[in-house]
Coordinates of C-alpha atoms in Angstrom, one line a residue:
M456 CA 71.7 80.3 105.6
L457 CA 72.8 82.4 102.7
H458 CA 72.3 86.1 102.2
L459 CA 71.5 87.4 98.7
R460 CA 72.1 90.9 97.5
L461 CA 70.5 91.7 94.3
I462 CA 70.5 94.6 92.0
V463 CA 67.5 94.4 89.8
P464 CA 66.0 96.6 87.0
A465 CA 62.8 98.1 88.1
D466 CA 60.9 96.4 85.5
R467 CA 61.8 92.9 86.7
T468 CA 61.6 93.6 90.4
D469 CA 58.0 92.2 90.6
D470 CA 59.1 89.0 89.0
V471 CA 62.1 88.7 91.3
V472 CA 60.1 89.2 94.3
R473 CA 57.3 86.6 93.3
T474 CA 60.1 84.2 92.5
I475 CA 61.7 84.8 96.0
E476 CA 58.4 84.4 97.7
K477 CA 57.6 81.0 96.1
T478 CA 61.0 79.6 96.8
V479 CA 60.5 77.4 99.8
G480 CA 63.1 78.2 102.4
T481 CA 63.4 82.0 101.9
T482 CA 62.9 84.8 104.3
H483 CA 63.9 88.3 105.4
L484 CA 62.9 89.7 102.0
A485 CA 63.5 93.5 101.6
V486 CA 63.1 95.6 98.7
V487 CA 64.5 99.2 98.5
P488 CA 63.3 100.9 95.1
G489 CA 65.8 103.0 93.2
A490 CA 68.6 102.6 95.7
A491 CA 71.1 101.1 93.1
R492 CA 73.0 103.5 91.0
S493 CA 75.5 101.5 89.0
P494 CA 73.7 99.7 87.4
S495 CA 70.6 101.5 88.1
G496 CA 67.7 99.7 89.5
D497 CA 66.1 98.4 92.8
L498 CA 68.0 96.7 95.8
V499 CA 66.5 93.5 96.8
L500 CA 67.7 91.8 99.9
C501 CA 66.8 88.3 101.2
D502 CA 68.1 85.2 103.2
V503 CA 67.6 81.7 101.9
A504 CA 68.5 78.3 103.4
R505 CA 71.6 76.8 101.9
E506 CA 69.7 73.7 100.6
A507 CA 67.3 76.1 98.6
G508 CA 70.1 78.5 97.5
D509 CA 71.0 76.6 94.2
E510 CA 67.5 76.5 93.0
L511 CA 66.8 80.0 94.0
I512 CA 70.1 81.4 92.1
G513 CA 69.1 79.4 89.1
S514 CA 65.7 80.9 88.8
L515 CA 67.1 84.4 89.2
R516 CA 69.5 83.7 86.5
A517 CA 66.8 82.6 84.3
L518 CA 65.2 86.0 84.9
G519 CA 68.3 87.7 83.5
V520 CA 69.3 89.3 86.9
A521 CA 72.9 88.5 86.5
E522 CA 73.1 90.0 83.0
A523 CA 71.1 93.1 83.7
G524 CA 71.9 93.5 87.4
S525 CA 73.9 91.3 90.0
I526 CA 73.7 88.5 92.2
A527 CA 75.8 88.7 95.2
V528 CA 75.9 85.6 97.8
E529 CA 77.3 85.5 101.2
N530 CA 77.2 83.0 103.9
I531 CA 75.6 83.9 107.3
D532 CA 77.6 82.7 110.2
L533 CA 75.1 83.5 112.7
S534 CA 71.4 84.3 112.2
L535 CA 69.1 84.7 115.3
S536 CA 65.7 84.5 113.8
Q537 CA 62.7 82.1 114.3
R538 CA 61.9 83.0 110.6
A539 CA 65.4 81.8 109.5
E540 CA 64.9 78.7 111.7
K541 CA 61.5 77.9 110.1
A542 CA 62.9 78.7 106.5
T543 CA 65.5 76.0 107.1
E544 CA 63.1 73.4 108.4
E545 CA 60.8 74.0 105.4
A546 CA 63.6 73.8 102.6
P547 CA 64.0 70.3 101.2
G548 CA 67.2 68.4 102.1
E549 CA 69.9 68.9 104.5
S550 CA 72.3 71.9 104.4
A551 CA 75.4 69.8 104.7
D552 CA 74.4 67.9 101.7
A553 CA 73.6 70.9 99.4
V554 CA 75.9 71.6 96.4
L555 CA 75.8 75.4 95.3
W556 CA 76.9 74.7 91.7
E557 CA 77.3 78.4 90.8
H558 CA 79.5 78.8 93.8
L559 CA 81.6 75.6 93.0
R560 CA 82.0 76.9 89.4
D561 CA 83.1 80.4 90.7
A562 CA 85.6 79.0 93.1
T563 CA 87.1 76.6 90.7
H564 CA 87.4 79.5 88.1
E565 CA 89.2 81.7 90.5
E566 CA 91.5 78.8 91.7
S567 CA 92.1 77.4 88.2
T568 CA 93.0 80.6 86.2
L569 CA 96.5 80.5 84.8
S570 CA 98.2 83.5 86.3
V571 CA 101.8 84.7 87.1
T572 CA 100.8 83.9 90.9
Y573 CA 99.5 80.5 90.2
V574 CA 102.6 79.5 88.3
A575 CA 104.9 81.1 90.9
F576 CA 103.2 79.1 93.9
L577 CA 103.5 75.9 91.8
A578 CA 107.1 76.4 90.8
L579 CA 108.0 77.4 94.4
A580 CA 106.3 74.1 95.7
T581 CA 108.1 72.1 93.2
M582 CA 111.6 73.7 94.2
L583 CA 110.8 73.1 97.7
A584 CA 110.0 69.3 97.1
A585 CA 113.3 69.2 95.0
C586 CA 115.2 70.2 98.1
G587 CA 113.2 67.6 100.1
V588 CA 113.9 64.7 97.6
M589 CA 117.6 65.6 97.3
L590 CA 118.0 65.7 101.0
D591 CA 115.5 62.8 101.6
N592 CA 113.6 65.2 104.0
A593 CA 110.1 64.4 104.5
I594 CA 109.4 67.5 106.3
L595 CA 110.2 69.6 103.1
I596 CA 108.0 67.3 101.1
V597 CA 105.0 67.9 103.3
G598 CA 105.7 71.5 103.2
A599 CA 105.9 71.7 99.5
M600 CA 102.6 69.6 99.1
A601 CA 100.9 72.3 101.3
V602 CA 102.0 75.0 99.2
G603 CA 101.0 73.5 95.9
P604 CA 98.0 75.1 94.3
E605 CA 97.2 72.2 91.9
F606 CA 93.7 71.1 93.4
G607 CA 92.1 74.1 92.0
P608 CA 92.4 73.0 88.5
L609 CA 91.8 69.3 89.2
A610 CA 88.4 70.3 91.1
G611 CA 87.6 72.5 88.2
I612 CA 88.1 69.6 85.6
S613 CA 85.7 67.5 87.7
T614 CA 83.2 70.2 87.9
A615 CA 83.4 70.9 84.4
L616 CA 82.8 67.2 83.5
V617 CA 79.7 67.0 85.7
Q618 CA 78.3 70.3 84.6
R619 CA 79.3 70.0 80.7
A620 CA 81.1 73.0 80.6
P621 CA 83.8 72.6 77.9
R622 CA 85.2 76.1 78.5
L623 CA 85.9 75.6 82.1
A624 CA 87.4 72.1 81.5
G625 CA 89.7 73.9 78.8
R626 CA 90.8 76.5 81.2
C627 CA 91.4 74.1 84.1
L628 CA 93.3 71.7 81.9
T629 CA 95.5 74.5 80.3
A630 CA 96.4 75.9 83.9
L631 CA 97.1 72.3 84.9
L632 CA 99.3 71.4 82.1
V633 CA 101.1 74.6 81.5
G634 CA 101.5 75.2 85.3
F635 CA 103.3 72.0 85.9
A636 CA 105.4 72.2 82.7
A637 CA 106.6 75.7 83.7
A638 CA 107.2 74.5 87.2
M639 CA 109.3 71.5 86.2
V640 CA 111.4 73.5 83.7
L641 CA 112.1 76.1 86.4
T642 CA 112.8 73.3 88.9
A643 CA 115.2 71.6 86.6
G644 CA 117.1 75.0 86.1
F645 CA 117.1 75.5 89.9
A646 CA 118.5 72.0 90.3
W647 CA 121.4 72.9 87.9
V648 CA 122.2 76.1 89.6
L649 CA 122.4 74.3 92.9
D650 CA 124.6 71.8 91.3
Q651 CA 127.0 74.4 90.1
L652 CA 127.1 75.7 93.4
G653 CA 127.9 72.3 95.0
L654 CA 124.5 72.0 97.1
F655 CA 123.1 69.4 94.8
E656 CA 125.2 66.3 93.3
R657 CA 124.3 63.1 91.4
A658 CA 125.0 60.9 94.5
M659 CA 121.9 62.6 96.1
V660 CA 119.7 61.2 93.3
E661 CA 121.2 57.8 93.1
A662 CA 121.1 57.4 96.8
A663 CA 118.7 54.9 98.6
R664 CA 116.4 57.8 100.1
P665 CA 114.3 55.6 102.3
N666 CA 112.0 58.6 103.2
T667 CA 111.1 59.7 99.5
A668 CA 111.9 56.7 97.3
F669 CA 108.1 56.1 97.1
I670 CA 107.8 59.2 95.1
Y671 CA 109.4 57.5 91.9
Q672 CA 108.0 54.1 92.6
P673 CA 104.2 54.5 91.9
D674 CA 101.9 51.5 92.9
W675 CA 98.3 50.8 93.4
I676 CA 98.3 52.4 96.9
S677 CA 99.3 55.7 95.3
F678 CA 96.2 55.5 93.2
V679 CA 93.9 54.5 96.1
V680 CA 95.4 57.5 98.1
A681 CA 94.7 59.8 95.3
L682 CA 91.1 58.6 95.0
L683 CA 90.5 59.0 98.8
A684 CA 92.0 62.6 98.6
G685 CA 89.8 63.4 95.6
I686 CA 86.7 62.6 97.5
A687 CA 87.7 64.3 100.6
G688 CA 88.8 67.3 98.7
T689 CA 85.6 67.7 96.8
L690 CA 83.4 67.3 99.8
S691 CA 85.4 70.0 101.5
L692 CA 84.8 72.5 98.7
T693 CA 81.0 71.5 98.2
S694 CA 80.4 71.8 102.0
S695 CA 82.6 75.0 102.6
K696 CA 85.0 73.0 104.8
S697 CA 88.0 74.5 103.2
G698 CA 90.2 73.4 106.2
A699 CA 90.1 69.9 105.0
L700 CA 92.0 71.1 101.8
I701 CA 95.2 71.1 103.7
G702 CA 95.0 67.4 104.6
V703 CA 94.3 66.7 101.0
A704 CA 97.3 68.6 99.8
I705 CA 99.6 66.8 102.1
S706 CA 98.2 63.4 101.2
V707 CA 98.9 63.3 97.6
T708 CA 102.4 63.3 95.9
T709 CA 101.7 65.3 92.8
V710 CA 104.2 68.2 93.5
P711 CA 106.9 65.9 94.7
A712 CA 106.6 63.7 91.9
A713 CA 107.0 66.6 89.4
A714 CA 110.0 67.7 91.4
N715 CA 111.7 64.3 91.4
A716 CA 111.1 64.0 87.7
A717 CA 112.6 67.3 86.8
V718 CA 115.6 66.9 89.1
A719 CA 116.1 63.3 87.8
F720 CA 115.9 64.4 84.1
S721 CA 118.4 67.2 84.8
Y722 CA 120.9 64.3 86.0
R723 CA 119.8 62.1 83.0
D724 CA 118.2 59.4 85.4
Y725 CA 115.5 58.6 83.1
G726 CA 114.3 55.6 85.2
Q727 CA 113.4 57.9 88.1
T728 CA 112.0 60.4 85.6
W729 CA 109.6 57.9 84.1
G730 CA 108.8 56.4 87.6
S731 CA 108.1 60.0 89.0
T732 CA 106.0 60.9 85.9
G733 CA 104.0 57.8 86.5
Q734 CA 103.4 58.8 90.1
L735 CA 102.2 62.2 88.9
L736 CA 99.9 60.9 86.3
A737 CA 98.4 58.3 88.7
N738 CA 97.8 61.0 91.3
L739 CA 96.1 63.5 89.0
T740 CA 94.0 60.9 87.3
G741 CA 92.8 59.5 90.6
I742 CA 91.9 62.9 92.0
V743 CA 89.9 63.9 88.9
L744 CA 88.2 60.6 88.7
A745 CA 87.2 60.6 92.5
G746 CA 86.2 64.2 92.2
T747 CA 83.9 63.5 89.2
V748 CA 82.2 60.5 90.7
T749 CA 81.7 62.3 94.0
L750 CA 80.1 65.2 92.3
L751 CA 77.9 62.9 90.4
V752 CA 76.8 61.0 93.4
Q753 CA 76.1 64.3 95.4
K754 CA 74.1 65.4 92.5
A755 CA 71.9 62.2 92.4
L756 CA 71.5 61.9 96.1
W757 CA 70.5 65.5 96.4
A758 CA 67.8 64.9 93.7
T759 CA 66.4 62.0 95.4
Q760 CA 66.4 63.5 98.8
K761 CA 64.7 66.7 97.6
H762 CA 62.0 64.5 95.7
A763 CA 61.5 62.2 98.8
Q764 CA 61.0 65.4 101.1
K765 CA 58.6 67.0 98.7
R766 CA 56.5 63.8 98.5
A767 CA 56.4 63.5 102.2

């Protein structure tokens, strides 16, 4: 169940209440006239089954509630109510299959905004990965993968393609390209400093590195892994199972590939630089492709499921 807290101009409250009442899957409707002060208006509260949430939020936006007032949505972890159970049963579709597009766009917007914090996390992850590839240490590679925040912009691009939102796509693409460019430049400088301190040396780059050589040797398995990770990551976002994102993060080699490309470039090993760049591009492309297809399939299946349940 979802809990909606609305601030509604007084002249639109009746329309909002009628919209909520006619939406299948809603319950616990409450109206507190004149309770809101900034902006002024009425406070409207209700609960709605997750599978009916996207439809209701879309209807409320069509009434201009988001522009003239506000729409706040919260997940309800526990609801002991027969009315809530009935609302969930009446709502078309299954809760686990429902996609809240507004929530998805908001989540990807927050995680894909180019900011100092975003670049810092990506740069730190790339530097950690640089230490991992130079030491041929798989544990450091895994840690760097978990720190990297790059899945947010990738998911944002997939969402923008499905929702035909060019501004969101542009913002995510900017965050991705600028973020990786800045991280790789900083990592190249980091490698130079450690070389001057005697902690890095060319022999580390040229060594066999059995644990991390795959990073600059892309193949079709790398692309397949990226596809699977993109599907899993997208499903975790749409189903609010954020814990799965950790597994996604440590299954693809975006950050390690960027790190190896930066370090190899600093030592003028252009063979590894191009190989690592190919690995990076294969992973980024695979994740975006899989994420986009997953969202399209979810959208189609959800529409079919709702239509079938309404006919029944």
